[in-house]
Amino acid sequence: MIRNTLKHAAIYSFASILGKGISFIMLPFYAHMLHGEGYGVIGMLDAALSFLSSLLSFGIVGSTIRFYNDEPADRQPFVISTAMRLMAFGGGALVLLCCLCSKPLSYVLLGDSKFFLFVAVAFVAFWLDLVGGAASTLLLIEQRSALYSMFGLLRLVVGLTLNIV
């Protein structure tokens, strides 16, 4: 049991540290390409979405795992699909509202409504992350740490590619 736990912890930690390391290495690139204003916009959007993430998805992984294990085997898939639907539709409704109000949100968050398109794109990416996080809970439950970490690194690569483009 201890060996298995350490193995999975090492895999999760490696992927997380690698992701944070790559993000740290990219900081000078972002600062150079985005300059002060663009870098500030990205930082403020990241802070706002982190706050929103804590409100929306706080405890969803833990509660999904708990309810999954409480249910009989034939009902366990319903727990995962319910969590995914909750994040998809509940989070989607909020994100749609935020996208429709992206001009005033851009003004409130960034002091200028000219960044409304960035705000809308950030909210859509946030929604995709919410749904993906709910779906990947099954990988945590099944202790498929390598696959879970691989998807996390794939999300990082896609995110970095989109940021660079």
mmCIF file with all atom_site columns, C-alpha atoms in Angstrom:
data_model
loop_
_atom_site.group_PDB
_atom_site.id
_atom_site.type_symbol
_atom_site.label_atom_id
_atom_site.label_alt_id
_atom_site.label_comp_id
_atom_site.label_asym_id
_atom_site.label_entity_id
_atom_site.label_seq_id
_atom_site.pdbx_PDB_ins_code
_atom_site.Cartn_x
_atom_site.Cartn_y
_atom_site.Cartn_z
_atom_site.occupancy
_atom_site.B_iso_or_equiv
_atom_site.pdbx_formal_charge
_atom_site.auth_seq_id
_atom_site.auth_comp_id
_atom_site.auth_asym_id
_atom_site.auth_atom_id
_atom_site.pdbx_PDB_model_num
ATOM 1   C CA . MET A 1 1   ? 0.000   0.000  0.000   1.00 0.00 ? 1   MET A CA 1
ATOM 2   C CA . ILE A 1 2   ? 2.750   2.460  0.953   1.00 0.00 ? 2   ILE A CA 1
ATOM 3   C CA . ARG A 1 3   ? 4.800   1.612  -2.116  1.00 0.00 ? 3   ARG A CA 1
ATOM 4   C CA . ASN A 1 4   ? 1.782   2.056  -4.391  1.00 0.00 ? 4   ASN A CA 1
ATOM 5   C CA . THR A 1 5   ? 0.933   5.399  -2.768  1.00 0.00 ? 5   THR A CA 1
ATOM 6   C CA . LEU A 1 6   ? 4.508   6.628  -3.163  1.00 0.00 ? 6   LEU A CA 1
ATOM 7   C CA . LYS A 1 7   ? 4.561   5.534  -6.818  1.00 0.00 ? 7   LYS A CA 1
ATOM 8   C CA . HIS A 1 8   ? 1.400   7.473  -7.636  1.00 0.00 ? 8   HIS A CA 1
ATOM 9   C CA . ALA A 1 9   ? 2.526   10.484 -5.603  1.00 0.00 ? 9   ALA A CA 1
ATOM 10  C CA . ALA A 1 10  ? 5.821   10.532 -7.502  1.00 0.00 ? 10  ALA A CA 1
ATOM 11  C CA . ILE A 1 11  ? 4.046   10.431 -10.869 1.00 0.00 ? 11  ILE A CA 1
ATOM 12  C CA . TYR A 1 12  ? 1.596   13.211 -9.912  1.00 0.00 ? 12  TYR A CA 1
ATOM 13  C CA . SER A 1 13  ? 4.415   15.282 -8.424  1.00 0.00 ? 13  SER A CA 1
ATOM 14  C CA . PHE A 1 14  ? 6.684   14.863 -11.429 1.00 0.00 ? 14  PHE A CA 1
ATOM 15  C CA . ALA A 1 15  ? 4.002   16.033 -13.848 1.00 0.00 ? 15  ALA A CA 1
ATOM 16  C CA . SER A 1 16  ? 3.059   18.945 -11.613 1.00 0.00 ? 16  SER A CA 1
ATOM 17  C CA . ILE A 1 17  ? 6.659   20.045 -11.075 1.00 0.00 ? 17  ILE A CA 1
ATOM 18  C CA . LEU A 1 18  ? 7.399   19.719 -14.793 1.00 0.00 ? 18  LEU A CA 1
ATOM 19  C CA . GLY A 1 19  ? 4.350   21.831 -15.625 1.00 0.00 ? 19  GLY A CA 1
ATOM 20  C CA . LYS A 1 20  ? 5.270   24.519 -13.088 1.00 0.00 ? 20  LYS A CA 1
ATOM 21  C CA . GLY A 1 21  ? 8.878   24.466 -14.307 1.00 0.00 ? 21  GLY A CA 1
ATOM 22  C CA . ILE A 1 22  ? 7.862   24.968 -17.927 1.00 0.00 ? 22  ILE A CA 1
ATOM 23  C CA . SER A 1 23  ? 5.519   27.768 -16.911 1.00 0.00 ? 23  SER A CA 1
ATOM 24  C CA . PHE A 1 24  ? 8.348   29.420 -14.959 1.00 0.00 ? 24  PHE A CA 1
ATOM 25  C CA . ILE A 1 25  ? 10.743  29.112 -17.904 1.00 0.00 ? 25  ILE A CA 1
ATOM 26  C CA . MET A 1 26  ? 8.131   30.751 -20.160 1.00 0.00 ? 26  MET A CA 1
ATOM 27  C CA . LEU A 1 27  ? 7.814   33.847 -17.929 1.00 0.00 ? 27  LEU A CA 1
ATOM 28  C CA . PRO A 1 28  ? 10.570  35.837 -19.700 1.00 0.00 ? 28  PRO A CA 1
ATOM 29  C CA . PHE A 1 29  ? 9.047   34.971 -23.086 1.00 0.00 ? 29  PHE A CA 1
ATOM 30  C CA . TYR A 1 30  ? 5.631   36.183 -21.960 1.00 0.00 ? 30  TYR A CA 1
ATOM 31  C CA . ALA A 1 31  ? 7.101   39.321 -20.427 1.00 0.00 ? 31  ALA A CA 1
ATOM 32  C CA . HIS A 1 32  ? 9.035   40.078 -23.613 1.00 0.00 ? 32  HIS A CA 1
ATOM 33  C CA . MET A 1 33  ? 6.174   39.368 -26.007 1.00 0.00 ? 33  MET A CA 1
ATOM 34  C CA . LEU A 1 34  ? 3.328   40.832 -23.970 1.00 0.00 ? 34  LEU A CA 1
ATOM 35  C CA . HIS A 1 35  ? 5.144   43.784 -22.417 1.00 0.00 ? 35  HIS A CA 1
ATOM 36  C CA . GLY A 1 36  ? 3.875   45.223 -19.164 1.00 0.00 ? 36  GLY A CA 1
ATOM 37  C CA . GLU A 1 37  ? 0.260   45.846 -20.119 1.00 0.00 ? 37  GLU A CA 1
ATOM 38  C CA . GLY A 1 38  ? -0.342  42.454 -21.741 1.00 0.00 ? 38  GLY A CA 1
ATOM 39  C CA . TYR A 1 39  ? 1.396   40.628 -18.927 1.00 0.00 ? 39  TYR A CA 1
ATOM 40  C CA . GLY A 1 40  ? -0.742  42.495 -16.415 1.00 0.00 ? 40  GLY A CA 1
ATOM 41  C CA . VAL A 1 41  ? -3.904  41.569 -18.343 1.00 0.00 ? 41  VAL A CA 1
ATOM 42  C CA . ILE A 1 42  ? -2.955  37.879 -18.294 1.00 0.00 ? 42  ILE A CA 1
ATOM 43  C CA . GLY A 1 43  ? -2.096  38.051 -14.585 1.00 0.00 ? 43  GLY A CA 1
ATOM 44  C CA . MET A 1 44  ? -5.367  39.741 -13.667 1.00 0.00 ? 44  MET A CA 1
ATOM 45  C CA . LEU A 1 45  ? -7.427  37.288 -15.726 1.00 0.00 ? 45  LEU A CA 1
ATOM 46  C CA . ASP A 1 46  ? -5.579  34.392 -14.129 1.00 0.00 ? 46  ASP A CA 1
ATOM 47  C CA . ALA A 1 47  ? -6.279  35.733 -10.647 1.00 0.00 ? 47  ALA A CA 1
ATOM 48  C CA . ALA A 1 48  ? -9.975  36.282 -11.425 1.00 0.00 ? 48  ALA A CA 1
ATOM 49  C CA . LEU A 1 49  ? -10.366 32.810 -12.916 1.00 0.00 ? 49  LEU A CA 1
ATOM 50  C CA . SER A 1 50  ? -8.536  31.213 -9.987  1.00 0.00 ? 50  SER A CA 1
ATOM 51  C CA . PHE A 1 51  ? -11.022 32.865 -7.660  1.00 0.00 ? 51  PHE A CA 1
ATOM 52  C CA . LEU A 1 52  ? -13.938 31.718 -9.798  1.00 0.00 ? 52  LEU A CA 1
ATOM 53  C CA . SER A 1 53  ? -12.492 28.206 -9.929  1.00 0.00 ? 53  SER A CA 1
ATOM 54  C CA . SER A 1 54  ? -12.372 28.044 -6.160  1.00 0.00 ? 54  SER A CA 1
ATOM 55  C CA . LEU A 1 55  ? -16.050 29.035 -6.041  1.00 0.00 ? 55  LEU A CA 1
ATOM 56  C CA . LEU A 1 56  ? -17.241 26.640 -8.743  1.00 0.00 ? 56  LEU A CA 1
ATOM 57  C CA . SER A 1 57  ? -15.142 23.552 -8.408  1.00 0.00 ? 57  SER A CA 1
ATOM 58  C CA . PHE A 1 58  ? -14.211 23.658 -4.741  1.00 0.00 ? 58  PHE A CA 1
ATOM 59  C CA . GLY A 1 59  ? -14.570 20.137 -3.494  1.00 0.00 ? 59  GLY A CA 1
ATOM 60  C CA . ILE A 1 60  ? -16.045 18.680 -6.682  1.00 0.00 ? 60  ILE A CA 1
ATOM 61  C CA . VAL A 1 61  ? -13.204 16.173 -7.064  1.00 0.00 ? 61  VAL A CA 1
ATOM 62  C CA . GLY A 1 62  ? -13.299 15.092 -3.430  1.00 0.00 ? 62  GLY A CA 1
ATOM 63  C CA . SER A 1 63  ? -17.062 14.828 -3.311  1.00 0.00 ? 63  SER A CA 1
ATOM 64  C CA . THR A 1 64  ? -17.167 12.929 -6.619  1.00 0.00 ? 64  THR A CA 1
ATOM 65  C CA . ILE A 1 65  ? -14.649 10.416 -5.297  1.00 0.00 ? 65  ILE A CA 1
ATOM 66  C CA . ARG A 1 66  ? -16.595 10.046 -2.051  1.00 0.00 ? 66  ARG A CA 1
ATOM 67  C CA . PHE A 1 67  ? -19.969 9.539  -3.746  1.00 0.00 ? 67  PHE A CA 1
ATOM 68  C CA . TYR A 1 68  ? -18.413 7.234  -6.336  1.00 0.00 ? 68  TYR A CA 1
ATOM 69  C CA . ASN A 1 69  ? -17.107 4.941  -3.598  1.00 0.00 ? 69  ASN A CA 1
ATOM 70  C CA . ASP A 1 70  ? -20.415 5.081  -1.680  1.00 0.00 ? 70  ASP A CA 1
ATOM 71  C CA . GLU A 1 71  ? -22.436 3.873  -4.672  1.00 0.00 ? 71  GLU A CA 1
ATOM 72  C CA . PRO A 1 72  ? -22.812 0.252  -5.806  1.00 0.00 ? 72  PRO A CA 1
ATOM 73  C CA . ALA A 1 73  ? -20.674 -0.643 -8.827  1.00 0.00 ? 73  ALA A CA 1
ATOM 74  C CA . ASP A 1 74  ? -23.566 -0.452 -11.287 1.00 0.00 ? 74  ASP A CA 1
ATOM 75  C CA . ARG A 1 75  ? -24.336 3.158  -10.278 1.00 0.00 ? 75  ARG A CA 1
ATOM 76  C CA . GLN A 1 76  ? -20.770 4.490  -10.098 1.00 0.00 ? 76  GLN A CA 1
ATOM 77  C CA . PRO A 1 77  ? -20.666 5.697  -13.729 1.00 0.00 ? 77  PRO A CA 1
ATOM 78  C CA . PHE A 1 78  ? -23.652 7.936  -12.949 1.00 0.00 ? 78  PHE A CA 1
ATOM 79  C CA . VAL A 1 79  ? -21.616 9.765  -10.314 1.00 0.00 ? 79  VAL A CA 1
ATOM 80  C CA . ILE A 1 80  ? -18.938 10.704 -12.860 1.00 0.00 ? 80  ILE A CA 1
ATOM 81  C CA . SER A 1 81  ? -21.468 11.701 -15.521 1.00 0.00 ? 81  SER A CA 1
ATOM 82  C CA . THR A 1 82  ? -23.397 13.779 -12.978 1.00 0.00 ? 82  THR A CA 1
ATOM 83  C CA . ALA A 1 83  ? -20.228 15.648 -11.984 1.00 0.00 ? 83  ALA A CA 1
ATOM 84  C CA . MET A 1 84  ? -19.404 16.266 -15.636 1.00 0.00 ? 84  MET A CA 1
ATOM 85  C CA . ARG A 1 85  ? -22.919 17.518 -16.365 1.00 0.00 ? 85  ARG A CA 1
ATOM 86  C CA . LEU A 1 86  ? -22.869 19.744 -13.312 1.00 0.00 ? 86  LEU A CA 1
ATOM 87  C CA . MET A 1 87  ? -19.626 21.363 -14.444 1.00 0.00 ? 87  MET A CA 1
ATOM 88  C CA . ALA A 1 88  ? -20.657 21.453 -18.108 1.00 0.00 ? 88  ALA A CA 1
ATOM 89  C CA . PHE A 1 89  ? -24.118 22.961 -17.658 1.00 0.00 ? 89  PHE A CA 1
ATOM 90  C CA . GLY A 1 90  ? -23.716 24.867 -14.395 1.00 0.00 ? 90  GLY A CA 1
ATOM 91  C CA . GLY A 1 91  ? -20.285 26.207 -15.289 1.00 0.00 ? 91  GLY A CA 1
ATOM 92  C CA . GLY A 1 92  ? -21.363 26.679 -18.899 1.00 0.00 ? 92  GLY A CA 1
ATOM 93  C CA . ALA A 1 93  ? -24.310 28.863 -17.900 1.00 0.00 ? 93  ALA A CA 1
ATOM 94  C CA . LEU A 1 94  ? -22.067 31.043 -15.749 1.00 0.00 ? 94  LEU A CA 1
ATOM 95  C CA . VAL A 1 95  ? -19.399 31.252 -18.442 1.00 0.00 ? 95  VAL A CA 1
ATOM 96  C CA . LEU A 1 96  ? -22.007 32.139 -21.082 1.00 0.00 ? 96  LEU A CA 1
ATOM 97  C CA . LEU A 1 97  ? -23.260 34.941 -18.848 1.00 0.00 ? 97  LEU A CA 1
ATOM 98  C CA . CYS A 1 98  ? -19.690 36.138 -18.288 1.00 0.00 ? 98  CYS A CA 1
ATOM 99  C CA . CYS A 1 99  ? -18.970 36.050 -22.031 1.00 0.00 ? 99  CYS A CA 1
ATOM 100 C CA . LEU A 1 100 ? -22.113 38.064 -22.741 1.00 0.00 ? 100 LEU A CA 1
ATOM 101 C CA . CYS A 1 101 ? -20.987 40.587 -20.116 1.00 0.00 ? 101 CYS A CA 1
ATOM 102 C CA . SER A 1 102 ? -17.335 40.524 -21.178 1.00 0.00 ? 102 SER A CA 1
ATOM 103 C CA . LYS A 1 103 ? -17.156 44.261 -21.944 1.00 0.00 ? 103 LYS A CA 1
ATOM 104 C CA . PRO A 1 104 ? -18.250 45.411 -18.473 1.00 0.00 ? 104 PRO A CA 1
ATOM 105 C CA . LEU A 1 105 ? -16.201 42.619 -16.870 1.00 0.00 ? 105 LEU A CA 1
ATOM 106 C CA . SER A 1 106 ? -13.181 43.737 -18.870 1.00 0.00 ? 106 SER A CA 1
ATOM 107 C CA . TYR A 1 107 ? -13.675 47.265 -17.604 1.00 0.00 ? 107 TYR A CA 1
ATOM 108 C CA . VAL A 1 108 ? -14.086 46.151 -13.976 1.00 0.00 ? 108 VAL A CA 1
ATOM 109 C CA . LEU A 1 109 ? -11.198 43.671 -13.999 1.00 0.00 ? 109 LEU A CA 1
ATOM 110 C CA . LEU A 1 110 ? -8.764  45.467 -16.283 1.00 0.00 ? 110 LEU A CA 1
ATOM 111 C CA . GLY A 1 111 ? -9.816  49.101 -16.288 1.00 0.00 ? 111 GLY A CA 1
ATOM 112 C CA . ASP A 1 112 ? -10.575 49.101 -20.013 1.00 0.00 ? 112 ASP A CA 1
ATOM 113 C CA . SER A 1 113 ? -13.291 47.413 -22.059 1.00 0.00 ? 113 SER A CA 1
ATOM 114 C CA . LYS A 1 114 ? -10.975 46.937 -25.074 1.00 0.00 ? 114 LYS A CA 1
ATOM 115 C CA . PHE A 1 115 ? -9.840  43.596 -23.617 1.00 0.00 ? 115 PHE A CA 1
ATOM 116 C CA . PHE A 1 116 ? -13.346 42.077 -23.750 1.00 0.00 ? 116 PHE A CA 1
ATOM 117 C CA . LEU A 1 117 ? -12.346 39.447 -26.320 1.00 0.00 ? 117 LEU A CA 1
ATOM 118 C CA . PHE A 1 118 ? -9.510  38.229 -24.091 1.00 0.00 ? 118 PHE A CA 1
ATOM 119 C CA . VAL A 1 119 ? -11.953 38.008 -21.189 1.00 0.00 ? 119 VAL A CA 1
ATOM 120 C CA . ALA A 1 120 ? -14.389 35.937 -23.257 1.00 0.00 ? 120 ALA A CA 1
ATOM 121 C CA . VAL A 1 121 ? -11.662 33.570 -24.502 1.00 0.00 ? 121 VAL A CA 1
ATOM 122 C CA . ALA A 1 122 ? -10.334 33.173 -20.958 1.00 0.00 ? 122 ALA A CA 1
ATOM 123 C CA . PHE A 1 123 ? -13.786 32.216 -19.688 1.00 0.00 ? 123 PHE A CA 1
ATOM 124 C CA . VAL A 1 124 ? -14.265 29.630 -22.452 1.00 0.00 ? 124 VAL A CA 1
ATOM 125 C CA . ALA A 1 125 ? -10.857 28.101 -21.657 1.00 0.00 ? 125 ALA A CA 1
ATOM 126 C CA . PHE A 1 126 ? -11.826 28.115 -17.986 1.00 0.00 ? 126 PHE A CA 1
ATOM 127 C CA . TRP A 1 127 ? -15.034 26.217 -18.771 1.00 0.00 ? 127 TRP A CA 1
ATOM 128 C CA . LEU A 1 128 ? -13.139 23.588 -20.768 1.00 0.00 ? 128 LEU A CA 1
ATOM 129 C CA . ASP A 1 129 ? -10.779 23.168 -17.829 1.00 0.00 ? 129 ASP A CA 1
ATOM 130 C CA . LEU A 1 130 ? -13.727 22.697 -15.432 1.00 0.00 ? 130 LEU A CA 1
ATOM 131 C CA . VAL A 1 131 ? -15.303 19.981 -17.546 1.00 0.00 ? 131 VAL A CA 1
ATOM 132 C CA . GLY A 1 132 ? -11.955 18.290 -18.138 1.00 0.00 ? 132 GLY A CA 1
ATOM 133 C CA . GLY A 1 133 ? -11.230 18.321 -14.417 1.00 0.00 ? 133 GLY A CA 1
ATOM 134 C CA . ALA A 1 134 ? -14.533 16.627 -13.656 1.00 0.00 ? 134 ALA A CA 1
ATOM 135 C CA . ALA A 1 135 ? -13.906 14.011 -16.349 1.00 0.00 ? 135 ALA A CA 1
ATOM 136 C CA . SER A 1 136 ? -10.370 13.286 -15.171 1.00 0.00 ? 136 SER A CA 1
ATOM 137 C CA . THR A 1 137 ? -11.659 12.453 -11.691 1.00 0.00 ? 137 THR A CA 1
ATOM 138 C CA . LEU A 1 138 ? -12.293 8.924  -12.964 1.00 0.00 ? 138 LEU A CA 1
ATOM 139 C CA . LEU A 1 139 ? -8.579  8.581  -13.678 1.00 0.00 ? 139 LEU A CA 1
ATOM 140 C CA . LEU A 1 140 ? -7.859  9.548  -10.076 1.00 0.00 ? 140 LEU A CA 1
ATOM 141 C CA . ILE A 1 141 ? -10.379 7.032  -8.776  1.00 0.00 ? 141 ILE A CA 1
ATOM 142 C CA . GLU A 1 142 ? -8.947  4.243  -10.915 1.00 0.00 ? 142 GLU A CA 1
ATOM 143 C CA . GLN A 1 143 ? -5.412  5.234  -9.836  1.00 0.00 ? 143 GLN A CA 1
ATOM 144 C CA . ARG A 1 144 ? -4.264  5.785  -13.396 1.00 0.00 ? 144 ARG A CA 1
ATOM 145 C CA . SER A 1 145 ? -1.705  8.371  -12.400 1.00 0.00 ? 145 SER A CA 1
ATOM 146 C CA . ALA A 1 146 ? 0.423   8.098  -15.545 1.00 0.00 ? 146 ALA A CA 1
ATOM 147 C CA . LEU A 1 147 ? -2.549  8.718  -17.845 1.00 0.00 ? 147 LEU A CA 1
ATOM 148 C CA . TYR A 1 148 ? -3.851  11.502 -15.593 1.00 0.00 ? 148 TYR A CA 1
ATOM 149 C CA . SER A 1 149 ? -0.431  13.175 -15.621 1.00 0.00 ? 149 SER A CA 1
ATOM 150 C CA . MET A 1 150 ? -0.075  12.681 -19.365 1.00 0.00 ? 150 MET A CA 1
ATOM 151 C CA . PHE A 1 151 ? -3.382  14.482 -19.954 1.00 0.00 ? 151 PHE A CA 1
ATOM 152 C CA . GLY A 1 152 ? -2.252  17.253 -17.618 1.00 0.00 ? 152 GLY A CA 1
ATOM 153 C CA . LEU A 1 153 ? 0.966   17.694 -19.574 1.00 0.00 ? 153 LEU A CA 1
ATOM 154 C CA . LEU A 1 154 ? -0.952  17.551 -22.861 1.00 0.00 ? 154 LEU A CA 1
ATOM 155 C CA . ARG A 1 155 ? -3.196  20.369 -21.583 1.00 0.00 ? 155 ARG A CA 1
ATOM 156 C CA . LEU A 1 156 ? -0.049  22.295 -20.698 1.00 0.00 ? 156 LEU A CA 1
ATOM 157 C CA . VAL A 1 157 ? 1.406   21.834 -24.198 1.00 0.00 ? 157 VAL A CA 1
ATOM 158 C CA . VAL A 1 158 ? -1.866  22.890 -25.842 1.00 0.00 ? 158 VAL A CA 1
ATOM 159 C CA . GLY A 1 159 ? -2.105  25.888 -23.518 1.00 0.00 ? 159 GLY A CA 1
ATOM 160 C CA . LEU A 1 160 ? 1.482   26.955 -24.196 1.00 0.00 ? 160 LEU A CA 1
ATOM 161 C CA . THR A 1 161 ? 0.988   26.551 -27.934 1.00 0.00 ? 161 THR A CA 1
ATOM 162 C CA . LEU A 1 162 ? -2.164  28.667 -27.876 1.00 0.00 ? 162 LEU A CA 1
ATOM 163 C CA . ASN A 1 163 ? -0.428  31.273 -25.699 1.00 0.00 ? 163 ASN A CA 1
ATOM 164 C CA . ILE A 1 164 ? 2.487   31.498 -28.107 1.00 0.00 ? 164 ILE A CA 1
ATOM 165 C CA . VAL A 1 165 ? 0.224   31.692 -31.160 1.00 0.00 ? 165 VAL A CA 1
#
